[in-house]
Coordinates of C-alpha atoms and ligand atoms in Angstrom, one line a residue:
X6 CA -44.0 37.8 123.4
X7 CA -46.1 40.1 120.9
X8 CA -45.9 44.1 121.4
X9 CA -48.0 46.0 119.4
X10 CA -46.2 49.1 118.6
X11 CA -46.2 52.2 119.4
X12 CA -46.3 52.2 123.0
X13 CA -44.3 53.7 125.4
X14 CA -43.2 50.7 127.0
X15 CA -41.0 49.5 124.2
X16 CA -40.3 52.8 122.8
X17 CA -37.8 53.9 126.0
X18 CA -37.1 50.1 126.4
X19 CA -35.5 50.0 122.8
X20 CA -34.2 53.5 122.7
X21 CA -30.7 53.2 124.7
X22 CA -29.1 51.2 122.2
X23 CA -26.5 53.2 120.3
X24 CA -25.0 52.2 116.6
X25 CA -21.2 51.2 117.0
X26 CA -20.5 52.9 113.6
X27 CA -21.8 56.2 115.8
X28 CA -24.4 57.4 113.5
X29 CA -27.4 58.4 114.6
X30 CA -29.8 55.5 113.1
X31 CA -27.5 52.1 112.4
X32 CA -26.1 51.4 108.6
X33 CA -27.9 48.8 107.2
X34 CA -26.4 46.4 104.8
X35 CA -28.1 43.5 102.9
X36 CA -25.6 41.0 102.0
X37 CA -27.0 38.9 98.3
X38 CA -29.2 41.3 96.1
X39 CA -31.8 38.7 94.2
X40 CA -35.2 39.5 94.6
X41 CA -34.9 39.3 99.1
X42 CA -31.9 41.2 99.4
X43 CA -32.9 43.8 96.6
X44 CA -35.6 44.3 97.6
X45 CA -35.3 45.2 101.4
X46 CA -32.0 47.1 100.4
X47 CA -33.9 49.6 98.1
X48 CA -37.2 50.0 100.8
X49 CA -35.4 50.4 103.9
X50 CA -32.8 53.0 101.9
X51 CA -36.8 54.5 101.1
X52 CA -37.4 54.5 104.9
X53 CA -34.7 56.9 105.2
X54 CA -31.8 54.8 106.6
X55 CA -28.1 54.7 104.5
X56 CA -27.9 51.4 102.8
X57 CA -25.4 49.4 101.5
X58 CA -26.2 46.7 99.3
X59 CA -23.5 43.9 98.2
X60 CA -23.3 40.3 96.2
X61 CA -20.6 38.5 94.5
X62 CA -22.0 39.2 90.9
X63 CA -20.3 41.7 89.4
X64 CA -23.1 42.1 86.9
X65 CA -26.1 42.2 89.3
X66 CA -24.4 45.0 91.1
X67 CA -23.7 47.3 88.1
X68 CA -26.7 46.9 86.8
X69 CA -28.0 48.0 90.4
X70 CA -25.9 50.8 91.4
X71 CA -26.5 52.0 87.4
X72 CA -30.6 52.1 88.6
X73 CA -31.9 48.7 87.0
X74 CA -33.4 46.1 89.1
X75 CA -32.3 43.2 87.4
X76 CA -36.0 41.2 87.9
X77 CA -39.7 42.4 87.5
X78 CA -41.0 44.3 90.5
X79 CA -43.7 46.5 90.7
X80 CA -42.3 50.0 92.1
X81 CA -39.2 48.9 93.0
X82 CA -37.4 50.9 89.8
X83 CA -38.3 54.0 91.0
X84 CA -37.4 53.7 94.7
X85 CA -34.0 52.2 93.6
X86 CA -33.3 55.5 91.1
X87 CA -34.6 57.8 94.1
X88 CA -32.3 56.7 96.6
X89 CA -29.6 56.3 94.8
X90 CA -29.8 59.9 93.5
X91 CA -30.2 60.5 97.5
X92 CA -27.3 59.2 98.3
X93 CA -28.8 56.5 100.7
X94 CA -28.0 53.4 98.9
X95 CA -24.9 52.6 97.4
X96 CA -23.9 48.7 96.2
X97 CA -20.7 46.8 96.4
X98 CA -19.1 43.8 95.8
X99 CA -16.5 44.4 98.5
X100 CA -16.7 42.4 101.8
X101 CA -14.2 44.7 103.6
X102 CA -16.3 47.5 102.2
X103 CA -19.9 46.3 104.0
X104 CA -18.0 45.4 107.3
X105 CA -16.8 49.0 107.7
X106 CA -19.9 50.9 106.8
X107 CA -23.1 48.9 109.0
X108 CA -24.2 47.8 112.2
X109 CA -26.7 46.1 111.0
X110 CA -26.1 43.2 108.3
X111 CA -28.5 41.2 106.9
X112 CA -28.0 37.8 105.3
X113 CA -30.4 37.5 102.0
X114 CA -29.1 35.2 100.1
X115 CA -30.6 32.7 98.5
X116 CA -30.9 28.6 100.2
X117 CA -31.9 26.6 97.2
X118 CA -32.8 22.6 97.2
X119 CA -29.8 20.6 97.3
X120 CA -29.0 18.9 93.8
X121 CA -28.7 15.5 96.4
X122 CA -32.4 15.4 98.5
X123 CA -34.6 17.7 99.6
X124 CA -32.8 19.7 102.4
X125 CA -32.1 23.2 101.9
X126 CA -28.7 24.2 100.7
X127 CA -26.6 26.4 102.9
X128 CA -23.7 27.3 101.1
X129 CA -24.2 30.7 100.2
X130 CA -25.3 31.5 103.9
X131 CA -22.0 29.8 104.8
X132 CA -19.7 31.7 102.3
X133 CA -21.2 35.0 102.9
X134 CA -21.1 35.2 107.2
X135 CA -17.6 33.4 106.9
X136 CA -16.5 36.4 104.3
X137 CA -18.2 39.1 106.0
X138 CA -17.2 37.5 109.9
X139 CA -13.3 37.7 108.7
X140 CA -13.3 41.4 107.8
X141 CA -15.1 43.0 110.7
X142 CA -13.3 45.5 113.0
X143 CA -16.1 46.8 115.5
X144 CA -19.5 45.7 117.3
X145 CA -22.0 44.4 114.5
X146 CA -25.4 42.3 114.6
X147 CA -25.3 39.8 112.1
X148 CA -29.5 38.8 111.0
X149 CA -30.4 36.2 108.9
X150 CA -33.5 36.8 106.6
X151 CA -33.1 34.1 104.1
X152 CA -35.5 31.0 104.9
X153 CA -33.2 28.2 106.5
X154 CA -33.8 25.0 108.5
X155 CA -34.4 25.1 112.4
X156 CA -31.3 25.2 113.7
X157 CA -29.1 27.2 111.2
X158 CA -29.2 30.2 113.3
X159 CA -27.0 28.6 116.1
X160 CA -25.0 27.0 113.3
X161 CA -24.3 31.0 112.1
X162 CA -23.1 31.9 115.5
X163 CA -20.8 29.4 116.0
X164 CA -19.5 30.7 112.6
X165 CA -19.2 33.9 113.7
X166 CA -17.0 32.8 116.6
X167 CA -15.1 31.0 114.9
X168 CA -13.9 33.7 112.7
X169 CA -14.0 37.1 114.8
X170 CA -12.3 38.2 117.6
X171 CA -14.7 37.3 120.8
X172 CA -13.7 40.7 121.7
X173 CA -15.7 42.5 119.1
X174 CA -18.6 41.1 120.3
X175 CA -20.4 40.3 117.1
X176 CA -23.9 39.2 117.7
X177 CA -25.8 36.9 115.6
X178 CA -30.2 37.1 115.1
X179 CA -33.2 35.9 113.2
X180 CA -35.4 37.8 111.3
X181 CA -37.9 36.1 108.3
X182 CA -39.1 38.0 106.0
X183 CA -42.5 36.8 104.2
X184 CA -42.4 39.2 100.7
X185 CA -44.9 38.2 98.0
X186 CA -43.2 38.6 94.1
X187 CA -45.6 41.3 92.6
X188 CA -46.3 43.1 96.2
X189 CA -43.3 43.1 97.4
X190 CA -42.6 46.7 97.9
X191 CA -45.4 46.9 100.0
X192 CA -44.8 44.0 102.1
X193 CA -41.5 45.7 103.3
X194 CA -43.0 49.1 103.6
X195 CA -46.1 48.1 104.9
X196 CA -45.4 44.3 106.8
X197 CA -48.4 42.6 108.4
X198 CA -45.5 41.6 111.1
X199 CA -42.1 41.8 112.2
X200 CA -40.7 38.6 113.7
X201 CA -37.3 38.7 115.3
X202 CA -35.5 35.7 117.3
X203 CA -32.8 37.1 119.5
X204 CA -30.6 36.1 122.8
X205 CA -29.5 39.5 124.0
X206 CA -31.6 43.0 124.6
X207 CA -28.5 44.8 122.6
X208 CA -29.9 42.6 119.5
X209 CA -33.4 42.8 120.0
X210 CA -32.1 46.8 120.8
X211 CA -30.6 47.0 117.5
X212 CA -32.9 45.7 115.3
X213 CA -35.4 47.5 116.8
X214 CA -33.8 50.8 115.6
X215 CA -33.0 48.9 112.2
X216 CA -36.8 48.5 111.9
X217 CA -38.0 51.8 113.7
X218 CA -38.6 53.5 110.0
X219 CA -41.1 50.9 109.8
X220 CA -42.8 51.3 112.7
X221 CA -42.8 55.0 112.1
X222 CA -44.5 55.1 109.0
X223 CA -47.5 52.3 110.4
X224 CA -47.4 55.8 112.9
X225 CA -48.2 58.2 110.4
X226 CA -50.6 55.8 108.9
X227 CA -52.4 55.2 112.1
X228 CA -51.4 51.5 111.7
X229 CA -49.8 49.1 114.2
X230 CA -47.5 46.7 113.2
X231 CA -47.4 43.7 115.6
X232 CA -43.6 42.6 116.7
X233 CA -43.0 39.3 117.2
X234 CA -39.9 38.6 119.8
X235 CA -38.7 34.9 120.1
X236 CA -36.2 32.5 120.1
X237 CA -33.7 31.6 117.4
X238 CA -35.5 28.6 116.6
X239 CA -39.0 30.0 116.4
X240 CA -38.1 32.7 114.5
X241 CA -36.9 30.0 112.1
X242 CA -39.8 27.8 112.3
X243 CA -42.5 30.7 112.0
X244 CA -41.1 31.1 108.0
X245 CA -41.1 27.5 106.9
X246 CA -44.6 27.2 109.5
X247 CA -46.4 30.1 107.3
X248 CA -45.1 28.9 103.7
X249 CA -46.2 25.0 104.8
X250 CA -49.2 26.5 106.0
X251 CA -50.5 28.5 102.3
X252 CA -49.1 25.5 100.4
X253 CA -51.4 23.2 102.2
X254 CA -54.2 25.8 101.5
X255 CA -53.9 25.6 98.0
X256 CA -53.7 21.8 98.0
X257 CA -56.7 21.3 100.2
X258 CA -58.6 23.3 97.4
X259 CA -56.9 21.7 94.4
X260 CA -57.8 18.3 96.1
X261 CA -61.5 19.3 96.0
X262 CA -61.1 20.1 92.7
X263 CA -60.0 16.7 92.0
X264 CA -63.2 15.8 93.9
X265 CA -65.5 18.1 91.7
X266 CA -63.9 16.7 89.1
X267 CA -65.1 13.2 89.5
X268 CA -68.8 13.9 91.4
X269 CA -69.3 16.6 89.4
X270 CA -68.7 20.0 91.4
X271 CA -68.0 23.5 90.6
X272 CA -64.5 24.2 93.1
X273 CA -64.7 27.7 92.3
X274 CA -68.2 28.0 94.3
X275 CA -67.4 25.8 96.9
X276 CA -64.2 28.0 97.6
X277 CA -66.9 30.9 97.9
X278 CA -68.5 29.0 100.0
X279 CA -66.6 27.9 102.6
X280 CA -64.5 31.2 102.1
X281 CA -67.2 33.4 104.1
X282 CA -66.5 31.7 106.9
X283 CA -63.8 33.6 108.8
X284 CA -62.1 30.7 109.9
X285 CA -61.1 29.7 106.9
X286 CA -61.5 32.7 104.6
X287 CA -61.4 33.1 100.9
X288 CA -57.4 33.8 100.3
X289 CA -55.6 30.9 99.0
X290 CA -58.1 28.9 98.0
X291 CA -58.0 29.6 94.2
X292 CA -57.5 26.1 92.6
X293 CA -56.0 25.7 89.3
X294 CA -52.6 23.9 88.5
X295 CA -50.6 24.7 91.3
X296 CA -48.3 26.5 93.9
X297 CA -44.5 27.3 92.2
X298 CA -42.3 29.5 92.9
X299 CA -39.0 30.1 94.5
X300 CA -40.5 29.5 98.1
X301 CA -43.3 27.2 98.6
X302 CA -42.8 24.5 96.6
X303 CA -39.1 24.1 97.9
X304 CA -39.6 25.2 101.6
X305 CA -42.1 22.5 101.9
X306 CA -39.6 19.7 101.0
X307 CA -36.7 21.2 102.8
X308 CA -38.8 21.4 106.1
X309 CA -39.4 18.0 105.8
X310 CA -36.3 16.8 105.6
X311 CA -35.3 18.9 108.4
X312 CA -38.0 17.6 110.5
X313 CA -37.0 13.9 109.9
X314 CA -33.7 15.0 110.4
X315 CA -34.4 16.1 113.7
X316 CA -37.1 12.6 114.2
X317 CA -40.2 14.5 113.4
X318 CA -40.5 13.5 110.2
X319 CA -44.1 12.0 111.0
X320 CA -45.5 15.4 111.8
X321 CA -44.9 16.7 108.6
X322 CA -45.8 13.3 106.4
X323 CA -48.9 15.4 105.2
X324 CA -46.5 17.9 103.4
X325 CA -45.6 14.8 101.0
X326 CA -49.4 14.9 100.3
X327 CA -49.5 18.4 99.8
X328 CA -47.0 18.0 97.2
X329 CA -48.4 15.4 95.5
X330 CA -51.7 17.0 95.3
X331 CA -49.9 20.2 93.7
X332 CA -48.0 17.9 91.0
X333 CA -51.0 15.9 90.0
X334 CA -52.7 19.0 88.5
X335 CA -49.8 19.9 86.2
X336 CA -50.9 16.1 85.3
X337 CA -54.4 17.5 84.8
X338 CA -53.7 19.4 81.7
X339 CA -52.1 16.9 80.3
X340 CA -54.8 14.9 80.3
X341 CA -57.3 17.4 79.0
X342 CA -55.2 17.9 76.6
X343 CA -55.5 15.1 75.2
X344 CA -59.2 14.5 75.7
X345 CA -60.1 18.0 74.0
X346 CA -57.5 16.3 71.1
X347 CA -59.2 12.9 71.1
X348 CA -55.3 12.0 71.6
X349 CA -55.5 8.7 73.8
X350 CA -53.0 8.8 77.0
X351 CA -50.7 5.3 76.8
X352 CA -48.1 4.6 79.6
X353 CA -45.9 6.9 79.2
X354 CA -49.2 9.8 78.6
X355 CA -50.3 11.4 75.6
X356 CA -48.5 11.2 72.3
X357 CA -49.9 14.8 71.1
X358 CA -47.6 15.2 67.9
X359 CA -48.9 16.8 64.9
X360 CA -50.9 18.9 67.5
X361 CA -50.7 23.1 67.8
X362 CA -50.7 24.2 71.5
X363 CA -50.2 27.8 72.6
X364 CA -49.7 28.1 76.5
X365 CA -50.2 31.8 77.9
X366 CA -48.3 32.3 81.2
X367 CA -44.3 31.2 81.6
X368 CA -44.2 32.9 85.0
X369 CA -45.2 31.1 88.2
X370 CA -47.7 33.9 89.2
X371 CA -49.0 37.4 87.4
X372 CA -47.1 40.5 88.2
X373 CA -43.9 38.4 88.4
X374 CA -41.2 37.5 85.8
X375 CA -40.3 34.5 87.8
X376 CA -39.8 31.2 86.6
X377 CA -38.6 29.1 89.1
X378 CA -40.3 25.7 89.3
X379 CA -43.4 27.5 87.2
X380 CA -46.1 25.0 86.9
X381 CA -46.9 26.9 83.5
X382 CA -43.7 26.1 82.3
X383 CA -43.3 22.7 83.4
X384 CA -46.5 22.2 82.0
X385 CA -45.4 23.6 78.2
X386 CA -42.4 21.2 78.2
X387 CA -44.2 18.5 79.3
X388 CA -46.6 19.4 76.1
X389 CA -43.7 19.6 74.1
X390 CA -42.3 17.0 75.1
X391 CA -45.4 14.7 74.3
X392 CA -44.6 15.9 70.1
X393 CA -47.1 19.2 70.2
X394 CA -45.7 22.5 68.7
X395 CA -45.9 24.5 71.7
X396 CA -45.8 28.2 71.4
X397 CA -45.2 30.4 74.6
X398 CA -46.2 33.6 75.3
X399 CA -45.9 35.8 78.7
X400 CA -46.1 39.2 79.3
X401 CA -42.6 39.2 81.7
X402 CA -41.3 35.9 82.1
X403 CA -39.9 35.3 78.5
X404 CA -36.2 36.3 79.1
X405 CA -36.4 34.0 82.0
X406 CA -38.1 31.4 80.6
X407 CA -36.2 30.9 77.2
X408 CA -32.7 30.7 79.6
X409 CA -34.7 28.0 81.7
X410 CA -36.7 26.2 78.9
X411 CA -33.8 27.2 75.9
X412 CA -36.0 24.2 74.1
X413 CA -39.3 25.3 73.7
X414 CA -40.2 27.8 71.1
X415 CA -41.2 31.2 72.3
X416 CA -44.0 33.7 70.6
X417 CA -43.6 37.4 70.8
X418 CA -47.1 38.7 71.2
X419 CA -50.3 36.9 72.7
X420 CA -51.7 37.0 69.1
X421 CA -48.4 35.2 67.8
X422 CA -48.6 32.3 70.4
X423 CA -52.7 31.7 69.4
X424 CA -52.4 31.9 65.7
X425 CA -53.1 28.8 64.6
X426 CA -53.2 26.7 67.4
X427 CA -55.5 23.9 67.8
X428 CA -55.4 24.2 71.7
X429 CA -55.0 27.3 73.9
X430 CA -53.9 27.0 77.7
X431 CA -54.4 29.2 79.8
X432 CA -51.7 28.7 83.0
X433 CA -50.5 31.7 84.7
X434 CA -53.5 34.6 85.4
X435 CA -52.3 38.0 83.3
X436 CA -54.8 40.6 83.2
X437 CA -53.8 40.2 79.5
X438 CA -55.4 36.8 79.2
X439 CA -58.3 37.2 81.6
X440 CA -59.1 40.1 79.8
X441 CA -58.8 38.8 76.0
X442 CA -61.7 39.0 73.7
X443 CA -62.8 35.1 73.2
X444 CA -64.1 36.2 69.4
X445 CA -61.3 38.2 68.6
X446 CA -58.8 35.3 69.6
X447 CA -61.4 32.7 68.0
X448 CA -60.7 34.4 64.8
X449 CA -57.1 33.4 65.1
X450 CA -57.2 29.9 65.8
X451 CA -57.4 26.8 64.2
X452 CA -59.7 25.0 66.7
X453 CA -62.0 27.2 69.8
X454 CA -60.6 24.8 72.7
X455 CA -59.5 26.2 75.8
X456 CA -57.9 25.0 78.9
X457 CA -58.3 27.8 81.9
X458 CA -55.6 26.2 84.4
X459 CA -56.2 29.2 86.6
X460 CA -59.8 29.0 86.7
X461 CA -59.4 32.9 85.7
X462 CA -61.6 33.5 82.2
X463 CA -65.0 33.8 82.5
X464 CA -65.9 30.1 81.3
X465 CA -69.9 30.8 80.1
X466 CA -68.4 34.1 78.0
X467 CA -66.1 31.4 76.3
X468 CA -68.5 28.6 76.0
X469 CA -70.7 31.4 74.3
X470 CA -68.1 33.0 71.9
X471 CA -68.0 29.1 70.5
X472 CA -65.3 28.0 72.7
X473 CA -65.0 24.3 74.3
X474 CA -63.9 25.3 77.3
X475 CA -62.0 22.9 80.5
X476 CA -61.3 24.8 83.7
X477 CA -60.0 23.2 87.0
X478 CA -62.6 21.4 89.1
X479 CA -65.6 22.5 87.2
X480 CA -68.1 21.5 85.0
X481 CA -68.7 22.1 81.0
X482 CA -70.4 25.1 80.7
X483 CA -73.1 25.3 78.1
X484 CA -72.9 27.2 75.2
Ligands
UDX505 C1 -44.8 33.0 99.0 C2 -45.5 33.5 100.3 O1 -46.8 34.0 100.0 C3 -44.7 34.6 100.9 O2 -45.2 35.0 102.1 C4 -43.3 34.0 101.2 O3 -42.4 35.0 101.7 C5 -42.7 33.5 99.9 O4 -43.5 32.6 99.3 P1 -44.6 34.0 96.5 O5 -43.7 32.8 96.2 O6 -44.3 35.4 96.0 O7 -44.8 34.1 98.1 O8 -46.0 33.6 95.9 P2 -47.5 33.5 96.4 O9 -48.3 34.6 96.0 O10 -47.6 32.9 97.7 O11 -48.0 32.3 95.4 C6 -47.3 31.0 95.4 C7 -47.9 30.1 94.3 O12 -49.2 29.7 94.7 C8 -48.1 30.8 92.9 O13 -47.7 29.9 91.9 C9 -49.6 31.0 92.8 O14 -50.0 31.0 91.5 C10 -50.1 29.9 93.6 N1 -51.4 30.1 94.2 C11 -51.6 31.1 95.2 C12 -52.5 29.3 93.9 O15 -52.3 28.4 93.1 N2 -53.7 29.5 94.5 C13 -53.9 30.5 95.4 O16 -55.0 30.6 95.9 C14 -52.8 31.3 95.7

C-alpha cells in the first residue's frame, strides 16, 4: 500500500499510538554509528526528536559525542555540534543505557561480504539485537535499517524472542534506508521515500511517529513524501531491488562503452541520447571505470547468493554480468596504460616498470572520503603492482586510503602527485581535477598523456593544451 502524506486519513490513523518510555514523541536510538547509523542519529536529533546514539568502539563514540564525525560528510559536522549543544543527541557505548532511554531502536550496523562467498555477513546484526534484546525492561520496536538478505527480518524476531520476556512485547520491523555518501544529509532530511515492512498497526504506529519530523518538514516545504507500507520481506527486497537496479544502470552504459570502443562510438553522447527519453533518463548512465563503494558492488553479490540460496539463483544470473562488466573497466586502464606507454600487455598484463603514473582520485566517488572497494584504488595498485611508480593524490580519501593501500606511495598536493609523471589518470571525478588547468599541469609533467576514467575533463580542451588524451568509450579527439 502507498499513502502519500499528509492526509487526514493516516494522520488520525497513526496518531493513537503512545511512546512506552511516556514522552511525548518516542526516543530514538541508532544502534552502530559508521556512516548509516551516524548519520540518521545526527538528522533525526536535527528533526527535533532526543537521540541516542551507541557502538562498541570506544573511539568512534568519543570522537562523536566530543563533535567530530569520524568520516567525510557534507553538513553533517555542523548538525552533530548543534544538537549536541541542544541536548538532543547524546552517544554511548552502553547497551543497558540505550534499552532504557528509546522506543524506537534502530539497527545500523554494518553487513559486510563474508571473508568465505558472497553472502552478506550478519554477525554484527546478530551481536547487537542479542545485546540490546537481553537488557530491555519495557515495550520497544526494534527496526532494522542495515541492508540484509530476504529473510533476516523474521530471523531478528525469533531473536528477540528468544532473549526477552514475551511479556514485554517487543516488536520487531523493517525499514531500508537508501543514503547516497556526499548527499547524505539530505537524503535523511529530505527522502524521496519512506519504506517500512511491519506485522502489527502498533509498529507501523510507532514508526510512524519516529518518522513524523519527516513528514512534517516535506509539510512546510509543500512536499509529499510517499510512504511505502509492506511486508518484512519486501521491505527487504526493495533495498537490495534498488541497489541491483543502479548497478545494472551503470553496467548497461559501461558495456556500450565497450561497444564504442570497438565500432568506434562516443558513450558519452549516446548516454545523452537515450537519456532524454523519460523511460530511461540520464542519471546513472555516466560510464567510466566503474560502480564501488560500500553498497553496490557488494549488495549485488550478496543478493545473489541469497537468491540461489532460496532456488532463484537463475533470476539474478545477469547480476554476475553486471559485475563482470564493472570489473572489466578497471581492466581498461590497464590496458591504456600501456598502449599510451608503448608497454606491451603479456599474460599476466603489462609490465609498466621504469614508468611514472600519478592517479588523481583514491575515493570511490567525489564528495566522499570512502574507500571501500574504490575502483580508483584498485586500479593504482594494480599499476603498482605492474612496476610503475604510482603517486596518489585525493582531496579526502588519503587517510583512508594509505590504511587500506599502506603499499602504495601517497602525494600531498595534486601538483605533488603530477610532477613528473609520464602518465596522469584521472579515476575518481573531484571538482579539483575537472577543473585543473591542462597547461598549467602540462608544465609539470614529464609526458602530456592522460587517461579520464570518469569521462569528466573536457577531452578537446586537453587534446588542445597538447595532451594525448583516452577517455572511456570514446574516440581520440583531435588536437
Ligand atoms: C548507493 C545508492 O545510490 C544508495 O541509494 C544506497 O543507499 C547505497 O548505495 P553510494 O554508494 O553512496 O549509494 O554511491 P552512488 O552515488 O550510488 O555511486 C556508486 C558508485 O557508482 C560510485 O563508485 C560512482 O562513481 C559510480 N557511478 C555512479 C558511476 O560509475 N556512474 C554513474 O552514472 C553513477
Amino acid at each position: 500500500m502507498t499513502i502519500p502524506y499528509p492526509t487526514k486519513q493516516t494522520a488520525t490513523a497513526f496518531s493513537e499510538v503512545s511512546p512506552p518510555s511516556g514522552a511525548s514523541r518516542p526516543r530514538l536510538s541508532f544502534l552502530g554509528t559508521g556512516y548509516l547509523g551516524a548519520t540518521y542519529a545526527i538528522c533525526f536529533a536535527e528533526l527535533g526528536y532526543e537521540v541516542l546514539g551507541f557502538d562498541v568502539d570506544e573511539a568512534k563514540i568519543a570522537k562523536l559525542a566530543g563533535g567530530q564525525v569520524p568520516f567525510h560528510e557534507p553538513g553533517l559536522d555542523e548538525l552533530l555540534r548543534a544538537n549536541l549543544g541542544a541536548g538532543r543527541l547524546r552517544f554511548t557505548t552502553s547497551y543497558q543505557e540505550v534499552a532504557e532511554f528509546a522506543d524506537v531502536h534502530f539497527i545500523c550496523v554494518g553487513t559486510p561480504q563474508r571473508g568465505d562467498g558472497m553472502g552478506a555477513d550478519l554477525t554484527y546484526v546478530e551481536t547487537s539485537v542479542t545485546n540490546l534484546a537481553r537488557h530491555l525492561t519495557r515495550r520497544a520496536l526494534i527496526v532494522g535499517k542495515s541492508t540484509v538478505p530476504v529473510g533476516t527480518a523474521e530471523w531478528v524476531e525469533q531473536l528477540v524472542a528468544k532473549h526477552t520476556d514475551p511479556e514485554l512485547a517487543i516488536e520487531v520491523a523493517w525499514s531500508p534506508e537508501f543514503l547516497q555518501e556526499g548527499f547524505a544529509v539530505e537524503d535523511v532530511l529530505r527522502p524521496n521515500r519512506i519504506v517500512v515492512g511491519v506485522k502489527t498497526d502498533w509498529a507501523n504506529g510507532m514508526l510512524y511517529a519516529a518518522h513524523k519530523g519527516v513528514f512534517d518538514l516535506a509539510a512546510t516545504e509543500d512536499r509529499e513524501v510517499p510512504l511505502v507500507v509492506t511486508d518484512f520481506a519486501t521491505a527487504e527486497l526493495v533495498k537490495v531491488a534498488a541497489n541491483a537496479f543502479l548497478a545494472t544502470k551503470i553496467s548497461f552504459i559501461n558495456a556500450m562503452a565497450e561497444v564504442c570502443e570497438v565500432a568506434g562510438g562516443d558513450v558519452t553522447q549516446l548516454a545523452k541520447a537515450i537519456g532524454y527519453d523519460p523511460r530511461i533518463g540520464n542519471r546513472f548512465l555516466q560510464a567510466g571505470v566503474g560502480f564501488g563503494g560500500g553498497c553496490l558492488p557488494k549488495d549485488i553479490r550478496a543478493f545473489q547468493a541469497r537468491a540461489q540460496e532460496l532456488g532463484a539463483g537463475e533470476a539474478l544470473r545477469f547480476l554476475h554480468e553486471v559485475d563482470l562488466v564493472n570489473l572489466r573497466r578497471r581492466g581498461r586502464v590497464m590496458q591504456l596504460a600501456a598502449e599510451l606507454l608503448g608497454r606491451r600487455a603479456g599474460p599476466a598484463g603489462p609490465d609498466l616498470s621504469g614508468t611514472r603514473i600519478a592517479v588523481l582520485g583514491a575515493a570511490f566517488k567525489p564528495n566522499s572520503d570512502d574507500v571501500r572497494d574504490s575502483p580508483s584504488l584498485a586500479i593504482a595498485a594494480t599499476l603498482a603492482k605492474a612496476g610503475a611508480d604510482v603517486r596518489v593524490y585525493d582531496p579526502q580519501g588519503m587517510e583512508n586510503a594509505r590504511a587500506a593501500q599502506p603499499g602504495l606511495t601517497y602525494a600531498a598536493t595534486m601538483t605533488e602527485a603530477v610532477t613528473d609523471a609520464e602518465l596522469v589518470c584521472v579515476l575518481t571525478e573531484w571538482a579539483e581535477f575537472r577543473n585543473a588547468d591542462p597547461q598549467a599541469m602540462g608544465d609539470l609533467v614529464a609526458q602530456r598523456l592522460v587517461i579520464d576514467g570518469r569521462n569528466c575533463l573536457d577531452a578537446s580542451l586537453w587534446a588542445r593544451a597538447g595532451w594525448q588524451y583516452r577517455g572511456m568509450g570514446r574516440p581520440h579527439p583531435e588536437a
